[in-house]
PDB file of C-alpha atoms in Angstrom:
ATOM      1  CA  MET A1390      10.288  15.126 -26.037  1.00  0.00           C
ATOM      2  CA  GLU A1391       7.382  15.041 -28.474  1.00  0.00           C
ATOM      3  CA  ARG A1392       4.662  12.465 -27.940  1.00  0.00           C
ATOM      4  CA  GLU A1393       1.408  11.719 -29.690  1.00  0.00           C
ATOM      5  CA  TYR A1394      -1.786  12.924 -28.066  1.00  0.00           C
ATOM      6  CA  SER A1395      -5.233  14.138 -29.022  1.00  0.00           C
ATOM      7  CA  MET A1396      -5.364  17.846 -29.784  1.00  0.00           C
ATOM      8  CA  GLU A1397      -9.115  17.705 -29.128  1.00  0.00           C
ATOM      9  CA  LEU A1398      -8.512  16.408 -25.601  1.00  0.00           C
ATOM     10  CA  ALA A1399      -5.794  18.996 -25.024  1.00  0.00           C
ATOM     11  CA  GLU A1400      -8.176  21.756 -26.067  1.00  0.00           C
ATOM     12  CA  CYS A1401     -10.818  20.315 -23.747  1.00  0.00           C
ATOM     13  CA  VAL A1402      -8.381  20.487 -20.810  1.00  0.00           C
ATOM     14  CA  ARG A1403      -7.236  23.981 -21.782  1.00  0.00           C
ATOM     15  CA  GLU A1404     -10.820  25.287 -21.850  1.00  0.00           C
ATOM     16  CA  PHE A1405     -11.549  23.674 -18.489  1.00  0.00           C
ATOM     17  CA  LEU A1406      -8.458  25.180 -16.847  1.00  0.00           C
ATOM     18  CA  ASP A1407      -9.065  28.604 -18.366  1.00  0.00           C
ATOM     19  CA  GLU A1408     -12.508  28.582 -16.807  1.00  0.00           C
ATOM     20  CA  HIS A1409     -11.720  27.012 -13.431  1.00  0.00           C
ATOM     21  CA  GLU A1410      -8.079  26.845 -12.393  1.00  0.00           C
ATOM     22  CA  GLY A1411      -6.351  30.080 -13.363  1.00  0.00           C
ATOM     23  CA  THR A1412      -2.578  30.077 -13.882  1.00  0.00           C
ATOM     24  CA  TYR A1413      -0.961  27.014 -15.462  1.00  0.00           C
ATOM     25  CA  SER A1414       1.866  26.093 -17.808  1.00  0.00           C
ATOM     26  CA  TYR A1415       1.498  23.973 -20.927  1.00  0.00           C
ATOM     27  CA  ASP A1416       4.102  21.814 -22.660  1.00  0.00           C
ATOM     28  CA  GLU A1417       2.749  21.557 -26.194  1.00  0.00           C
ATOM     29  CA  ASP A1418       5.234  18.866 -27.250  1.00  0.00           C
ATOM     30  CA  ALA A1419       4.141  16.569 -24.405  1.00  0.00           C
ATOM     31  CA  GLY A1420       0.494  17.592 -24.100  1.00  0.00           C
ATOM     32  CA  LEU A1421       1.133  18.309 -20.405  1.00  0.00           C
ATOM     33  CA  PHE A1422      -0.597  20.932 -18.259  1.00  0.00           C
ATOM     34  CA  GLN A1423       0.830  21.704 -14.809  1.00  0.00           C
ATOM     35  CA  MET A1424       0.065  24.104 -11.966  1.00  0.00           C
ATOM     36  CA  LEU A1425       0.046  24.526  -8.188  1.00  0.00           C
ATOM     37  CA  ILE A1426      -3.402  24.303  -6.606  1.00  0.00           C
ATOM     38  CA  PRO A1427      -4.529  25.364  -3.115  1.00  0.00           C
ATOM     39  CA  ALA A1428      -4.693  22.475  -0.645  1.00  0.00           C
ATOM     40  CA  PRO A1429      -5.762  23.889   2.734  1.00  0.00           C
ATOM     41  CA  ALA A1430      -6.644  20.417   4.041  1.00  0.00           C
ATOM     42  CA  SER A1431      -3.113  19.114   3.393  1.00  0.00           C
ATOM     43  CA  VAL A1432       0.051  19.823   5.373  1.00  0.00           C
ATOM     44  CA  PHE A1433       1.609  21.612   2.390  1.00  0.00           C
ATOM     45  CA  ASN A1434      -0.906  24.384   1.647  1.00  0.00           C
ATOM     46  CA  ARG A1435      -0.438  23.871  -2.115  1.00  0.00           C
ATOM     47  CA  LEU A1436       0.052  20.750  -4.231  1.00  0.00           C
ATOM     48  CA  PRO A1437       1.364  20.244  -7.792  1.00  0.00           C
ATOM     49  CA  LEU A1438      -1.323  19.157 -10.267  1.00  0.00           C
ATOM     50  CA  TYR A1439      -0.544  17.602 -13.664  1.00  0.00           C
ATOM     51  CA  LEU A1440      -2.918  16.778 -16.515  1.00  0.00           C
ATOM     52  CA  LEU A1441      -1.316  14.682 -19.261  1.00  0.00           C
ATOM     53  CA  THR A1442      -3.399  14.245 -22.404  1.00  0.00           C
ATOM     54  CA  GLY A1443      -3.100  11.034 -24.409  1.00  0.00           C
ATOM     55  CA  GLU A1444      -4.716   9.779 -27.562  1.00  0.00           C
ATOM     56  CA  ARG A1445      -7.678   8.195 -25.746  1.00  0.00           C
ATOM     57  CA  ASP A1446      -7.320   9.286 -22.114  1.00  0.00           C
ATOM     58  CA  ILE A1447      -6.303  12.040 -19.723  1.00  0.00           C
ATOM     59  CA  LEU A1448      -4.028  11.231 -16.783  1.00  0.00           C
ATOM     60  CA  ILE A1449      -4.622  13.450 -13.757  1.00  0.00           C
ATOM     61  CA  ALA A1450      -1.936  13.379 -11.070  1.00  0.00           C
ATOM     62  CA  VAL A1451      -1.519  15.259  -7.806  1.00  0.00           C
ATOM     63  CA  GLU A1452       2.098  15.037  -6.718  1.00  0.00           C
ATOM     64  CA  PHE A1453       3.576  14.766  -3.236  1.00  0.00           C
ATOM     65  CA  PRO A1454       5.928  17.778  -3.173  1.00  0.00           C
ATOM     66  CA  ILE A1455       8.910  15.990  -1.569  1.00  0.00           C
ATOM     67  CA  ARG A1456      10.980  13.381  -3.378  1.00  0.00           C
ATOM     68  CA  ILE A1457      11.123  10.098  -1.463  1.00  0.00           C
ATOM     69  CA  CYS A1458      14.639   8.820  -0.720  1.00  0.00           C
ATOM     70  CA  PRO A1459      15.389   5.088  -1.189  1.00  0.00           C
ATOM     71  CA  GLU A1460      15.971   4.513   2.531  1.00  0.00           C
ATOM     72  CA  ASN A1461      12.369   5.598   3.218  1.00  0.00           C
ATOM     73  CA  PHE A1462      10.671   3.704   0.358  1.00  0.00           C
ATOM     74  CA  ALA A1463       9.554   0.876   2.669  1.00  0.00           C
ATOM     75  CA  GLU A1464       7.922   3.224   5.187  1.00  0.00           C
ATOM     76  CA  VAL A1465       6.069   5.148   2.472  1.00  0.00           C
ATOM     77  CA  ARG A1466       4.913   1.921   0.801  1.00  0.00           C
ATOM     78  CA  GLU A1467       3.624   0.708   4.159  1.00  0.00           C
ATOM     79  CA  VAL A1468       1.497   3.850   4.534  1.00  0.00           C
ATOM     80  CA  ILE A1469       0.118   3.420   1.008  1.00  0.00           C
ATOM     81  CA  VAL A1470      -0.692  -0.273   1.490  1.00  0.00           C
ATOM     82  CA  ASP A1471      -1.951  -0.193   5.095  1.00  0.00           C
ATOM     83  CA  ARG A1472      -3.668   3.205   5.272  1.00  0.00           C
ATOM     84  CA  CYS A1473      -4.625   4.126   1.698  1.00  0.00           C
ATOM     85  CA  PHE A1474      -5.844   0.811   0.308  1.00  0.00           C
ATOM     86  CA  ASN A1475      -9.556   1.616   0.124  1.00  0.00           C
ATOM     87  CA  GLN A1476      -9.512   4.125  -2.718  1.00  0.00           C
ATOM     88  CA  LYS A1477     -12.382   3.611  -5.163  1.00  0.00           C
ATOM     89  CA  TRP A1478     -11.024   5.727  -8.013  1.00  0.00           C
ATOM     90  CA  GLY A1479      -7.328   6.092  -8.748  1.00  0.00           C
ATOM     91  CA  SER A1480      -4.193   4.908  -6.990  1.00  0.00           C
ATOM     92  CA  PHE A1481      -0.878   6.023  -5.555  1.00  0.00           C
ATOM     93  CA  ARG A1482       2.241   5.551  -7.681  1.00  0.00           C
ATOM     94  CA  MET A1483       5.840   5.878  -6.515  1.00  0.00           C
ATOM     95  CA  ASP A1484       8.679   5.945  -9.063  1.00  0.00           C
ATOM     96  CA  PRO A1485      11.687   4.149  -7.512  1.00  0.00           C
ATOM     97  CA  ASP A1486      14.127   5.923  -9.842  1.00  0.00           C
ATOM     98  CA  SER A1487      13.063   9.517  -9.232  1.00  0.00           C
ATOM     99  CA  GLY A1488      11.396   9.181  -5.825  1.00  0.00           C
ATOM    100  CA  ILE A1489       8.286  10.941  -7.172  1.00  0.00           C
ATOM    101  CA  LEU A1490       5.060   9.990  -5.406  1.00  0.00           C
ATOM    102  CA  SER A1491       1.703  10.916  -6.899  1.00  0.00           C
ATOM    103  CA  TYR A1492      -1.960  10.021  -6.752  1.00  0.00           C
ATOM    104  CA  ASN A1493      -3.197   9.262 -10.261  1.00  0.00           C
ATOM    105  CA  VAL A1494      -6.654   9.147 -11.794  1.00  0.00           C
ATOM    106  CA  MET A1495      -7.137   8.074 -15.411  1.00  0.00           C
ATOM    107  CA  VAL A1496     -10.067   9.556 -17.352  1.00  0.00           C
ATOM    108  CA  ASP A1497     -11.235   7.253 -20.151  1.00  0.00           C
ATOM    109  CA  CYS A1498     -11.893   9.275 -23.304  1.00  0.00           C
ATOM    110  CA  ILE A1499     -12.610   6.510 -25.809  1.00  0.00           C
ATOM    111  CA  ASP A1500     -15.311   7.788 -28.179  1.00  0.00           C
ATOM    112  CA  ARG A1501     -16.077  10.775 -25.933  1.00  0.00           C
ATOM    113  CA  ILE A1502     -14.798  14.106 -24.731  1.00  0.00           C
ATOM    114  CA  PRO A1503     -15.091  14.509 -20.932  1.00  0.00           C
ATOM    115  CA  ASN A1504     -17.297  17.324 -19.689  1.00  0.00           C
ATOM    116  CA  ASP A1505     -16.512  19.677 -16.815  1.00  0.00           C
ATOM    117  CA  GLU A1506     -18.188  17.439 -14.246  1.00  0.00           C
ATOM    118  CA  VAL A1507     -16.005  14.461 -15.162  1.00  0.00           C
ATOM    119  CA  LEU A1508     -12.799  16.514 -14.962  1.00  0.00           C
ATOM    120  CA  GLU A1509     -13.869  18.181 -11.707  1.00  0.00           C
ATOM    121  CA  THR A1510     -14.613  14.787 -10.146  1.00  0.00           C
ATOM    122  CA  ALA A1511     -11.300  13.275 -11.233  1.00  0.00           C
ATOM    123  CA  ILE A1512      -9.235  16.258 -10.069  1.00  0.00           C
ATOM    124  CA  GLY A1513     -11.203  16.406  -6.819  1.00  0.00           C
ATOM    125  CA  CYS A1514     -10.563  12.725  -6.135  1.00  0.00           C
ATOM    126  CA  ALA A1515      -6.800  13.035  -6.617  1.00  0.00           C
ATOM    127  CA  HIS A1516      -6.632  16.326  -4.711  1.00  0.00           C
ATOM    128  CA  THR A1517      -8.689  15.103  -1.735  1.00  0.00           C
ATOM    129  CA  THR A1518      -6.822  11.815  -1.402  1.00  0.00           C
ATOM    130  CA  MET A1519      -3.353  13.364  -1.460  1.00  0.00           C
ATOM    131  CA  SER A1520      -4.472  16.044   0.991  1.00  0.00           C
ATOM    132  CA  GLU A1521      -5.988  13.504   3.385  1.00  0.00           C
ATOM    133  CA  PHE A1522      -2.875  11.337   3.617  1.00  0.00           C
ATOM    134  CA  SER A1523      -0.234  14.069   3.305  1.00  0.00           C
ATOM    135  CA  GLY A1524       0.533  14.132   7.050  1.00  0.00           C
ATOM    136  CA  MET A1525       1.219  10.406   7.325  1.00  0.00           C
ATOM    137  CA  LEU A1526       3.176  10.388   4.068  1.00  0.00           C
ATOM    138  CA  LEU A1527       5.321  13.299   5.256  1.00  0.00           C
ATOM    139  CA  ARG A1528       6.187  11.478   8.474  1.00  0.00           C
ATOM    140  CA  ALA A1529       7.109   8.344   6.534  1.00  0.00           C
ATOM    141  CA  ALA A1530       9.130  10.385   4.020  1.00  0.00           C
ATOM    142  CA  VAL A1531      11.371  11.815   6.758  1.00  0.00           C
ATOM    143  CA  GLY A1532      11.682   8.527   8.654  1.00  0.00           C
ATOM    144  CA  LEU A1533       9.443   9.367  11.625  1.00  0.00           C
ATOM    145  CA  PRO A1534       6.891   6.960  13.124  1.00  0.00           C
ATOM    146  CA  VAL A1535       3.559   7.054  11.338  1.00  0.00           C
ATOM    147  CA  GLU A1536       0.927   7.759  13.960  1.00  0.00           C
ATOM    148  CA  GLU A1537      -2.119   9.922  14.383  1.00  0.00           C
ATOM    149  CA  PRO A1538      -0.303  13.220  13.859  1.00  0.00           C
ATOM    150  CA  LYS A1539      -0.503  16.268  16.096  1.00  0.00           C
ATOM    151  CA  GLU A1540      -0.357  18.338  12.972  1.00  0.00           C
ATOM    152  CA  GLY A1541       0.635  21.946  13.495  1.00  0.00           C
ATOM    153  CA  VAL A1542       2.363  24.398  11.213  1.00  0.00           C
ATOM    154  CA  THR A1543       5.421  24.798  13.450  1.00  0.00           C
ATOM    155  CA  PHE A1544       5.866  21.060  13.954  1.00  0.00           C
ATOM    156  CA  LEU A1545       5.708  20.372  10.235  1.00  0.00           C
ATOM    157  CA  LYS A1546       8.065  23.236   9.476  1.00  0.00           C
ATOM    158  CA  LYS A1547      10.628  21.615  11.772  1.00  0.00           C
ATOM    159  CA  MET A1548      10.182  18.299   9.971  1.00  0.00           C
ATOM    160  CA  MET A1549      10.694  19.955   6.612  1.00  0.00           C
ATOM    161  CA  GLU A1550      13.741  21.892   7.826  1.00  0.00           C
ATOM    162  CA  HIS A1551      15.249  18.598   8.995  1.00  0.00           C
ATOM    163  CA  TRP A1552      14.500  17.024   5.610  1.00  0.00           C
ATOM    164  CA  LYS A1553      16.049  19.976   3.793  1.00  0.00           C
ATOM    165  CA  ARG A1554      19.258  19.651   5.822  1.00  0.00           C
ATOM    166  CA  GLU A1555      19.499  15.938   5.124  1.00  0.00           C
ATOM    167  CA  GLN A1556      18.371  15.661   1.506  1.00  0.00           C
ATOM    168  CA  ASP A1557      18.658  17.454  -1.808  1.00  0.00           C
ATOM    169  CA  ALA A1558      15.005  17.934  -2.697  1.00  0.00           C
ATOM    170  CA  GLY A1559      15.654  20.128  -5.718  1.00  0.00           C
ATOM    171  CA  SER A1560      13.479  22.917  -6.988  1.00  0.00           C
ATOM    172  CA  CYS A1561      10.359  21.751  -5.149  1.00  0.00           C
ATOM    173  CA  TRP A1562      11.786  23.413  -2.034  1.00  0.00           C
ATOM    174  CA  LYS A1563      11.299  26.864  -3.496  1.00  0.00           C
ATOM    175  CA  GLN A1564       7.627  26.093  -3.966  1.00  0.00           C
ATOM    176  CA  MET A1565       7.287  24.615  -0.502  1.00  0.00           C
ATOM    177  CA  GLU A1566       9.047  27.505   1.243  1.00  0.00           C
ATOM    178  CA  ASP A1567       6.758  29.975  -0.528  1.00  0.00           C
ATOM    179  CA  ALA A1568       3.758  27.970   0.659  1.00  0.00           C
ATOM    180  CA  TRP A1569       4.947  27.870   4.263  1.00  0.00           C
ATOM    181  CA  ASN A1570       5.750  31.572   4.312  1.00  0.00           C
ATOM    182  CA  ALA A1571       2.130  32.276   3.469  1.00  0.00           C
ATOM    183  CA  GLN A1572       0.892  30.494   6.597  1.00  0.00           C
ATOM    184  CA  PRO A1573       0.611  31.869  10.164  1.00  0.00           C
ATOM    185  CA  ASP A1574       2.618  30.224  12.934  1.00  0.00           C
ATOM    186  CA  SER A1575       0.916  28.092  15.577  1.00  0.00           C
ATOM    187  CA  ASP A1576       2.059  27.027  19.068  1.00  0.00           C
ATOM    188  CA  ASP A1577       5.302  25.093  19.208  1.00  0.00           C
ATOM    189  CA  ILE A1578       5.018  21.324  19.423  1.00  0.00           C
ATOM    190  CA  ASP A1579       7.923  19.363  20.867  1.00  0.00           C
ATOM    191  CA  THR A1580       9.672  17.048  18.447  1.00  0.00           C
ATOM    192  CA  ASP A1581      12.470  14.498  18.621  1.00  0.00           C
ATOM    193  CA  LEU A1582      14.134  15.707  15.442  1.00  0.00           C
ATOM    194  CA  PRO A1583      17.950  15.714  15.490  1.00  0.00           C
ATOM    195  CA  ALA A1584      19.612  18.997  16.265  1.00  0.00           C
ATOM    196  CA  GLU A1585      21.081  20.893  13.345  1.00  0.00           C
ATOM    197  CA  PRO A1586      24.743  19.867  12.905  1.00  0.00           C
ATOM    198  CA  ALA A1587      27.333  22.414  13.998  1.00  0.00           C
ATOM    199  CA  ASP A1588      29.268  24.266  11.332  1.00  0.00           C
ATOM    200  CA  ASP A1589      32.874  23.040  11.454  1.00  0.00           C
ATOM    201  CA  GLU A1590      34.202  26.015   9.560  1.00  0.00           C
ATOM    202  CA  THR A1591      34.890  29.300  11.334  1.00  0.00           C
ATOM    203  CA  GLU A1592      33.730  32.299   9.382  1.00  0.00           C
ATOM    204  CA  GLY A1593      36.578  34.610   8.539  1.00  0.00           C
ATOM    205  CA  ASP A1594      39.328  31.933   8.475  1.00  0.00           C
ATOM    206  CA  GLN A1595      41.247  32.143   5.248  1.00  0.00           C
TER     207      GLN A1595
END
């Protein structure tokens, strides 16, 4: 869908990404740039980054890679309100229709074109905040108690495998599996996740 936006701002973002961020895709009709960025401090290894140019602003959003299901909205909202309330620049946003959760920072571009420092600061704010709270948000998203996590690669893999069995998370799973495959395993951590349901069908029965 075509939307109105400033070509000057879009060119500003394009030049910044060409210089700093490497590979990205660009939807010219929407004025939207998107890419996956490294996030070693998060539980996901990489996070989706979006830069949406407007007529007088640039919206920067780092997205939580898993769609939130309605039955877990309350738990995720509780994490956002109780644990993430003290953010000085930007805010979390959860779309109740799509289940998309993101941390958004708006760059005001009225009568000015942002320089590299402004864009770096805004992206860094969104990136750091989503990374910092990714462990608690992941626990809330899969319906586990939100506590000080004993974060380990194997433990989080088990959580994500449980989520994948229970929910249809769409194409984001391809991205997440690629990210996990790039990480080394750590020691197993016991979890209380439900066992994988048995397959009722016997292979070979016709």
